[in-house]
PDB file of C-alpha atoms in Angstrom:
ATOM      1  CA  UNK V   1       1.986 -35.141 -61.772  1.00  0.00           C
ATOM      2  CA  UNK V   2      -0.837 -35.609 -64.289  1.00  0.00           C
ATOM      3  CA  UNK V   3      -2.245 -38.513 -62.163  1.00  0.00           C
ATOM      4  CA  UNK V   4      -1.891 -36.412 -59.009  1.00  0.00           C
ATOM      5  CA  UNK V   5      -3.737 -33.471 -60.718  1.00  0.00           C
ATOM      6  CA  UNK V   6      -6.768 -36.269 -62.146  1.00  0.00           C
ATOM      7  CA  UNK V   7      -6.836 -37.994 -58.467  1.00  0.00           C
ATOM      8  CA  UNK V   8      -7.230 -34.460 -56.817  1.00  0.00           C
ATOM      9  CA  UNK V   9     -10.214 -33.422 -58.899  1.00  0.00           C
ATOM     10  CA  UNK V  10     -11.812 -36.735 -58.671  1.00  0.00           C
ATOM     11  CA  UNK V  11     -15.371 -36.529 -57.123  1.00  0.00           C
ATOM     12  CA  UNK V  12     -13.805 -38.758 -53.758  1.00  0.00           C
ATOM     13  CA  UNK V  13     -11.329 -35.775 -53.561  1.00  0.00           C
ATOM     14  CA  UNK V  14     -12.916 -33.219 -54.423  1.00  0.00           C
ATOM     15  CA  UNK V  15     -14.025 -31.923 -50.400  1.00  0.00           C
ATOM     16  CA  UNK V  16     -10.266 -32.190 -49.466  1.00  0.00           C
ATOM     17  CA  UNK V  17      -9.200 -30.758 -52.339  1.00  0.00           C
ATOM     18  CA  UNK V  18     -11.680 -27.598 -52.014  1.00  0.00           C
ATOM     19  CA  UNK V  19     -10.124 -27.386 -48.602  1.00  0.00           C
ATOM     20  CA  UNK V  20      -6.894 -26.965 -49.764  1.00  0.00           C
ATOM     21  CA  UNK V  21      -7.280 -24.754 -52.451  1.00  0.00           C
ATOM     22  CA  UNK V  22      -9.301 -22.394 -49.858  1.00  0.00           C
ATOM     23  CA  UNK V  23      -6.933 -22.207 -47.639  1.00  0.00           C
ATOM     24  CA  UNK V  24      -3.709 -21.917 -50.569  1.00  0.00           C
ATOM     25  CA  UNK V  25      -5.787 -18.382 -51.626  1.00  0.00           C
ATOM     26  CA  UNK V  26      -6.737 -17.267 -48.528  1.00  0.00           C
ATOM     27  CA  UNK V  27      -2.336 -17.490 -47.611  1.00  0.00           C
ATOM     28  CA  UNK V  28      -2.204 -15.870 -51.152  1.00  0.00           C
ATOM     29  CA  UNK V  29      -4.535 -12.930 -50.397  1.00  0.00           C
ATOM     30  CA  UNK V  30      -2.335 -12.430 -47.084  1.00  0.00           C
ATOM     31  CA  UNK V  31       0.767 -12.622 -49.188  1.00  0.00           C
ATOM     32  CA  UNK V  32      -0.705  -9.642 -51.492  1.00  0.00           C
ATOM     33  CA  UNK V  33      -1.873  -7.398 -48.433  1.00  0.00           C
ATOM     34  CA  UNK V  34      -5.402  -7.796 -49.401  1.00  0.00           C
ATOM     35  CA  UNK V  35      -6.348  -9.667 -45.782  1.00  0.00           C
ATOM     36  CA  UNK V  36      -4.237 -10.201 -42.637  1.00  0.00           C
ATOM     37  CA  UNK V  37      -3.865 -13.430 -41.638  1.00  0.00           C
ATOM     38  CA  UNK V  38      -6.347 -12.946 -38.419  1.00  0.00           C
ATOM     39  CA  UNK V  39      -9.322 -11.753 -40.324  1.00  0.00           C
ATOM     40  CA  UNK V  40     -11.097 -14.803 -40.105  1.00  0.00           C
ATOM     41  CA  UNK V  41     -10.080 -15.679 -36.656  1.00  0.00           C
ATOM     42  CA  UNK V  42     -12.681 -16.903 -34.663  1.00  0.00           C
ATOM     43  CA  UNK V  43     -14.324 -14.878 -31.384  1.00  0.00           C
ATOM     44  CA  UNK V  44     -13.796 -17.930 -29.279  1.00  0.00           C
ATOM     45  CA  UNK V  45     -13.546 -16.098 -25.897  1.00  0.00           C
ATOM     46  CA  UNK V  46     -17.435 -14.427 -26.796  1.00  0.00           C
ATOM     47  CA  UNK V  47     -18.181 -18.114 -28.337  1.00  0.00           C
ATOM     48  CA  UNK V  48     -16.998 -19.997 -25.342  1.00  0.00           C
ATOM     49  CA  UNK V  49     -18.867 -18.008 -22.862  1.00  0.00           C
ATOM     50  CA  UNK V  50     -22.193 -18.267 -24.714  1.00  0.00           C
ATOM     51  CA  UNK V  51     -21.916 -22.001 -24.994  1.00  0.00           C
ATOM     52  CA  UNK V  52     -20.908 -22.549 -21.428  1.00  0.00           C
ATOM     53  CA  UNK V  53     -24.194 -20.844 -20.399  1.00  0.00           C
ATOM     54  CA  UNK V  54     -26.124 -23.384 -22.951  1.00  0.00           C
ATOM     55  CA  UNK V  55     -24.318 -25.959 -20.782  1.00  0.00           C
ATOM     56  CA  UNK V  56     -22.092 -27.349 -23.014  1.00  0.00           C
ATOM     57  CA  UNK V  57     -18.913 -26.215 -21.490  1.00  0.00           C
ATOM     58  CA  UNK V  58     -17.029 -29.423 -23.113  1.00  0.00           C
ATOM     59  CA  UNK V  59     -16.310 -27.339 -26.073  1.00  0.00           C
ATOM     60  CA  UNK V  60     -14.134 -25.143 -24.081  1.00  0.00           C
ATOM     61  CA  UNK V  61     -12.276 -28.055 -23.379  1.00  0.00           C
ATOM     62  CA  UNK V  62     -12.394 -29.597 -26.844  1.00  0.00           C
ATOM     63  CA  UNK V  63     -11.331 -25.874 -28.571  1.00  0.00           C
ATOM     64  CA  UNK V  64      -8.483 -25.566 -26.087  1.00  0.00           C
ATOM     65  CA  UNK V  65      -7.065 -29.087 -26.620  1.00  0.00           C
ATOM     66  CA  UNK V  66      -7.003 -28.448 -30.332  1.00  0.00           C
ATOM     67  CA  UNK V  67      -5.233 -25.034 -29.455  1.00  0.00           C
ATOM     68  CA  UNK V  68      -7.887 -22.997 -30.947  1.00  0.00           C
ATOM     69  CA  UNK V  69      -7.776 -19.700 -29.198  1.00  0.00           C
ATOM     70  CA  UNK V  70      -4.604 -19.912 -28.623  1.00  0.00           C
ATOM     71  CA  UNK V  71      -3.196 -19.659 -32.602  1.00  0.00           C
ATOM     72  CA  UNK V  72      -4.962 -18.044 -35.470  1.00  0.00           C
ATOM     73  CA  UNK V  73      -8.045 -20.509 -36.836  1.00  0.00           C
ATOM     74  CA  UNK V  74      -6.253 -20.110 -40.479  1.00  0.00           C
ATOM     75  CA  UNK V  75      -2.678 -21.275 -39.109  1.00  0.00           C
ATOM     76  CA  UNK V  76      -5.000 -24.679 -37.454  1.00  0.00           C
ATOM     77  CA  UNK V  77      -7.036 -25.199 -40.683  1.00  0.00           C
ATOM     78  CA  UNK V  78      -3.702 -25.242 -42.578  1.00  0.00           C
ATOM     79  CA  UNK V  79      -2.309 -27.663 -40.941  1.00  0.00           C
ATOM     80  CA  UNK V  80      -5.629 -29.675 -41.016  1.00  0.00           C
ATOM     81  CA  UNK V  81      -6.366 -29.591 -44.753  1.00  0.00           C
ATOM     82  CA  UNK V  82      -2.925 -30.609 -46.341  1.00  0.00           C
ATOM     83  CA  UNK V  83      -2.764 -34.035 -44.456  1.00  0.00           C
ATOM     84  CA  UNK V  84      -6.754 -34.252 -44.792  1.00  0.00           C
ATOM     85  CA  UNK V  85      -5.746 -33.968 -48.637  1.00  0.00           C
ATOM     86  CA  UNK V  86      -2.778 -36.183 -48.597  1.00  0.00           C
ATOM     87  CA  UNK V  87      -4.747 -39.022 -46.564  1.00  0.00           C
ATOM     88  CA  UNK V  88      -7.582 -38.976 -48.979  1.00  0.00           C
ATOM     89  CA  UNK V  89      -5.642 -39.038 -52.102  1.00  0.00           C
ATOM     90  CA  UNK V  90      -4.027 -41.837 -50.450  1.00  0.00           C
ATOM     91  CA  UNK V  91      -7.173 -43.681 -49.253  1.00  0.00           C
ATOM     92  CA  UNK V  92      -9.187 -43.220 -52.195  1.00  0.00           C
ATOM     93  CA  UNK V  93      -6.047 -44.317 -54.674  1.00  0.00           C
ATOM     94  CA  UNK V  94      -5.240 -47.416 -52.540  1.00  0.00           C
ATOM     95  CA  UNK V  95      -8.788 -48.839 -52.304  1.00  0.00           C
ATOM     96  CA  UNK V  96      -9.354 -48.171 -55.848  1.00  0.00           C
ATOM     97  CA  UNK V  97     -12.455 -45.603 -54.926  1.00  0.00           C
ATOM     98  CA  UNK V  98     -14.208 -43.739 -57.381  1.00  0.00           C
ATOM     99  CA  UNK V  99     -17.671 -42.948 -55.430  1.00  0.00           C
ATOM    100  CA  UNK V 100     -18.169 -39.580 -54.376  1.00  0.00           C
ATOM    101  CA  UNK V 101     -20.447 -40.870 -51.176  1.00  0.00           C
ATOM    102  CA  UNK V 102     -17.804 -43.761 -50.533  1.00  0.00           C
ATOM    103  CA  UNK V 103     -15.160 -40.660 -50.190  1.00  0.00           C
ATOM    104  CA  UNK V 104     -17.325 -38.528 -47.746  1.00  0.00           C
ATOM    105  CA  UNK V 105     -17.611 -41.790 -45.354  1.00  0.00           C
ATOM    106  CA  UNK V 106     -13.673 -41.823 -45.629  1.00  0.00           C
ATOM    107  CA  UNK V 107     -13.531 -37.832 -45.090  1.00  0.00           C
ATOM    108  CA  UNK V 108     -15.253 -38.764 -41.582  1.00  0.00           C
ATOM    109  CA  UNK V 109     -12.177 -40.466 -39.582  1.00  0.00           C
ATOM    110  CA  UNK V 110      -9.592 -38.855 -41.591  1.00  0.00           C
ATOM    111  CA  UNK V 111     -11.036 -35.291 -40.721  1.00  0.00           C
ATOM    112  CA  UNK V 112     -10.028 -36.706 -37.054  1.00  0.00           C
ATOM    113  CA  UNK V 113      -6.714 -37.977 -37.954  1.00  0.00           C
ATOM    114  CA  UNK V 114      -6.123 -34.757 -39.467  1.00  0.00           C
ATOM    115  CA  UNK V 115      -7.286 -32.619 -36.292  1.00  0.00           C
ATOM    116  CA  UNK V 116      -4.846 -35.014 -34.165  1.00  0.00           C
ATOM    117  CA  UNK V 117      -1.742 -33.913 -36.341  1.00  0.00           C
ATOM    118  CA  UNK V 118      -2.381 -30.354 -36.542  1.00  0.00           C
ATOM    119  CA  UNK V 119      -3.024 -30.489 -32.714  1.00  0.00           C
ATOM    120  CA  UNK V 120       0.673 -31.898 -32.704  1.00  0.00           C
ATOM    121  CA  UNK V 121       2.181 -29.674 -35.359  1.00  0.00           C
ATOM    122  CA  UNK V 122       0.619 -26.629 -34.283  1.00  0.00           C
ATOM    123  CA  UNK V 123       1.776 -26.956 -30.477  1.00  0.00           C
ATOM    124  CA  UNK V 124       5.083 -25.510 -31.028  1.00  0.00           C
ATOM    125  CA  UNK V 125       3.477 -22.324 -32.335  1.00  0.00           C
ATOM    126  CA  UNK V 126       1.436 -21.869 -28.966  1.00  0.00           C
ATOM    127  CA  UNK V 127       3.968 -19.949 -27.414  1.00  0.00           C
ATOM    128  CA  UNK V 128       5.307 -17.781 -30.570  1.00  0.00           C
ATOM    129  CA  UNK V 129       1.553 -16.455 -30.850  1.00  0.00           C
ATOM    130  CA  UNK V 130       1.469 -15.614 -26.769  1.00  0.00           C
ATOM    131  CA  UNK V 131       4.606 -13.809 -27.261  1.00  0.00           C
ATOM    132  CA  UNK V 132       3.686 -12.035 -30.395  1.00  0.00           C
ATOM    133  CA  UNK V 133       0.704 -10.740 -28.438  1.00  0.00           C
ATOM    134  CA  UNK V 134       2.135  -9.953 -25.427  1.00  0.00           C
ATOM    135  CA  UNK V 135       4.791  -7.853 -27.343  1.00  0.00           C
ATOM    136  CA  UNK V 136       2.025  -6.279 -29.497  1.00  0.00           C
ATOM    137  CA  UNK V 137       0.304  -5.576 -26.134  1.00  0.00           C
ATOM    138  CA  UNK V 138       3.231  -3.816 -24.307  1.00  0.00           C
ATOM    139  CA  UNK V 139       5.270  -1.923 -27.131  1.00  0.00           C
ATOM    140  CA  UNK V 140       2.569  -1.396 -30.090  1.00  0.00           C
ATOM    141  CA  UNK V 141      -0.246  -0.162 -28.094  1.00  0.00           C
ATOM    142  CA  UNK V 142      -1.880   1.681 -30.901  1.00  0.00           C
ATOM    143  CA  UNK V 143      -4.874   3.380 -29.068  1.00  0.00           C
ATOM    144  CA  UNK V 144      -4.987   6.811 -29.924  1.00  0.00           C
ATOM    145  CA  UNK V 145      -3.109   6.839 -32.922  1.00  0.00           C
ATOM    146  CA  UNK V 146      -4.939   8.090 -36.516  1.00  0.00           C
ATOM    147  CA  UNK V 147      -5.303   4.931 -38.835  1.00  0.00           C
ATOM    148  CA  UNK V 148      -6.868   4.494 -42.561  1.00  0.00           C
ATOM    149  CA  UNK V 149      -9.066   2.186 -43.013  1.00  0.00           C
ATOM    150  CA  UNK V 150      -8.439  -0.737 -45.193  1.00  0.00           C
ATOM    151  CA  UNK V 151     -11.767  -2.577 -45.181  1.00  0.00           C
ATOM    152  CA  UNK V 152     -15.266  -1.291 -44.322  1.00  0.00           C
ATOM    153  CA  UNK V 153     -16.253  -1.381 -40.919  1.00  0.00           C
ATOM    154  CA  UNK V 154     -19.379  -0.705 -38.826  1.00  0.00           C
ATOM    155  CA  UNK V 155     -20.076  -1.379 -35.161  1.00  0.00           C
ATOM    156  CA  UNK V 156     -21.824  -4.705 -36.198  1.00  0.00           C
ATOM    157  CA  UNK V 157     -19.145  -5.662 -39.393  1.00  0.00           C
ATOM    158  CA  UNK V 158     -15.420  -6.208 -38.831  1.00  0.00           C
ATOM    159  CA  UNK V 159     -13.183  -4.323 -40.625  1.00  0.00           C
ATOM    160  CA  UNK V 160      -9.568  -3.816 -40.749  1.00  0.00           C
ATOM    161  CA  UNK V 161      -7.092  -0.393 -40.787  1.00  0.00           C
ATOM    162  CA  UNK V 162      -3.865   0.335 -40.753  1.00  0.00           C
ATOM    163  CA  UNK V 163      -1.920   2.103 -38.207  1.00  0.00           C
ATOM    164  CA  UNK V 164       2.114   3.279 -37.317  1.00  0.00           C
ATOM    165  CA  UNK V 165       3.207   2.927 -33.909  1.00  0.00           C
ATOM    166  CA  UNK V 166       6.837   4.518 -34.219  1.00  0.00           C
ATOM    167  CA  UNK V 167       8.489   2.402 -36.429  1.00  0.00           C
ATOM    168  CA  UNK V 168       6.095  -0.128 -36.500  1.00  0.00           C
ATOM    169  CA  UNK V 169       3.225  -0.667 -38.926  1.00  0.00           C
ATOM    170  CA  UNK V 170      -0.079  -2.691 -37.926  1.00  0.00           C
ATOM    171  CA  UNK V 171      -2.702  -3.555 -39.537  1.00  0.00           C
ATOM    172  CA  UNK V 172      -6.210  -4.180 -36.780  1.00  0.00           C
ATOM    173  CA  UNK V 173      -9.230  -5.910 -36.817  1.00  0.00           C
ATOM    174  CA  UNK V 174     -11.034  -2.686 -36.460  1.00  0.00           C
ATOM    175  CA  UNK V 175     -14.818  -1.743 -35.325  1.00  0.00           C
ATOM    176  CA  UNK V 176     -16.688   1.364 -35.761  1.00  0.00           C
ATOM    177  CA  UNK V 177     -17.625   2.617 -31.760  1.00  0.00           C
ATOM    178  CA  UNK V 178     -20.920   4.202 -32.375  1.00  0.00           C
ATOM    179  CA  UNK V 179     -23.742   1.957 -34.014  1.00  0.00           C
ATOM    180  CA  UNK V 180     -24.237   4.949 -36.211  1.00  0.00           C
ATOM    181  CA  UNK V 181     -20.999   4.994 -37.949  1.00  0.00           C
ATOM    182  CA  UNK V 182     -19.952   3.670 -41.159  1.00  0.00           C
ATOM    183  CA  UNK V 183     -15.893   3.903 -42.454  1.00  0.00           C
ATOM    184  CA  UNK V 184     -15.377   3.300 -45.716  1.00  0.00           C
ATOM    185  CA  UNK V 185     -12.178   2.412 -47.274  1.00  0.00           C
ATOM    186  CA  UNK V 186      -9.469   5.217 -47.041  1.00  0.00           C
ATOM    187  CA  UNK V 187     -11.330   7.007 -44.561  1.00  0.00           C
ATOM    188  CA  UNK V 188      -9.228   8.275 -41.577  1.00  0.00           C
ATOM    189  CA  UNK V 189     -10.172   7.451 -38.349  1.00  0.00           C
ATOM    190  CA  UNK V 190      -8.613   7.414 -34.348  1.00  0.00           C
ATOM    191  CA  UNK V 191      -8.408   4.594 -32.443  1.00  0.00           C
ATOM    192  CA  UNK V 192      -9.878   4.927 -29.160  1.00  0.00           C
ATOM    193  CA  UNK V 193     -10.028   1.428 -27.567  1.00  0.00           C
ATOM    194  CA  UNK V 194      -9.501  -2.121 -27.603  1.00  0.00           C
ATOM    195  CA  UNK V 195     -12.468  -4.655 -27.251  1.00  0.00           C
ATOM    196  CA  UNK V 196     -11.352  -7.506 -25.420  1.00  0.00           C
ATOM    197  CA  UNK V 197     -14.409  -9.455 -25.630  1.00  0.00           C
ATOM    198  CA  UNK V 198     -14.632  -9.118 -29.686  1.00  0.00           C
ATOM    199  CA  UNK V 199     -10.456  -8.690 -30.037  1.00  0.00           C
ATOM    200  CA  UNK V 200     -11.005  -5.892 -32.293  1.00  0.00           C
ATOM    201  CA  UNK V 201      -9.841  -2.220 -31.836  1.00  0.00           C
ATOM    202  CA  UNK V 202     -12.700   0.369 -31.740  1.00  0.00           C
ATOM    203  CA  UNK V 203     -12.619   3.586 -34.155  1.00  0.00           C
ATOM    204  CA  UNK V 204     -13.943   6.476 -35.033  1.00  0.00           C
ATOM    205  CA  UNK V 205     -13.992   9.255 -37.716  1.00  0.00           C
ATOM    206  CA  UNK V 206     -11.218  11.487 -37.540  1.00  0.00           C
ATOM    207  CA  UNK V 207     -10.448  14.095 -39.783  1.00  0.00           C
ATOM    208  CA  UNK V 208      -6.852  15.461 -40.521  1.00  0.00           C
ATOM    209  CA  UNK V 209      -6.067  19.119 -40.696  1.00  0.00           C
TER     210      UNK V 209
END
């Protein structure tokens, strides 16, 4: 165990170890309820449209190939981080490498391999998340409901809010509906619409009598 810890903290393996620690800390904050697991999700629909206008439509196909946009970014990154870390540890161990520069050179092909592994491992989850999104849209529509702000938000800054629809408690990615509005943690707001482009709900301040 000590040898593994020393290897993980050695210079050639630090980048892979850092990514793995970041992923673990992220899921820890999700477990304790500080963040939603889609907090760091990409706004791929908007990004892909922009990139297509710039003449790089290949990005659309690349992201679709790796299931990004169909599963949350952090789920995919989790399946990248672990094989990358294991591959880095084993590669540097069996080559006897102690050089940080050579370790970075190894990371290139290891990262590509990890992307392919993540693509295979996440493919079974595509239908699951598609089904969850459909159920969310069909049965737990929060538009018109009163919510409580969990993370501050403005029109430009994404935040989070908690809302209850029937027996279901939801955590939503939200933005302020008005450019002049700033909502702080603990504020009460009304969910007025869903922004399909930004993949978040629009809210405005609401005082409960």
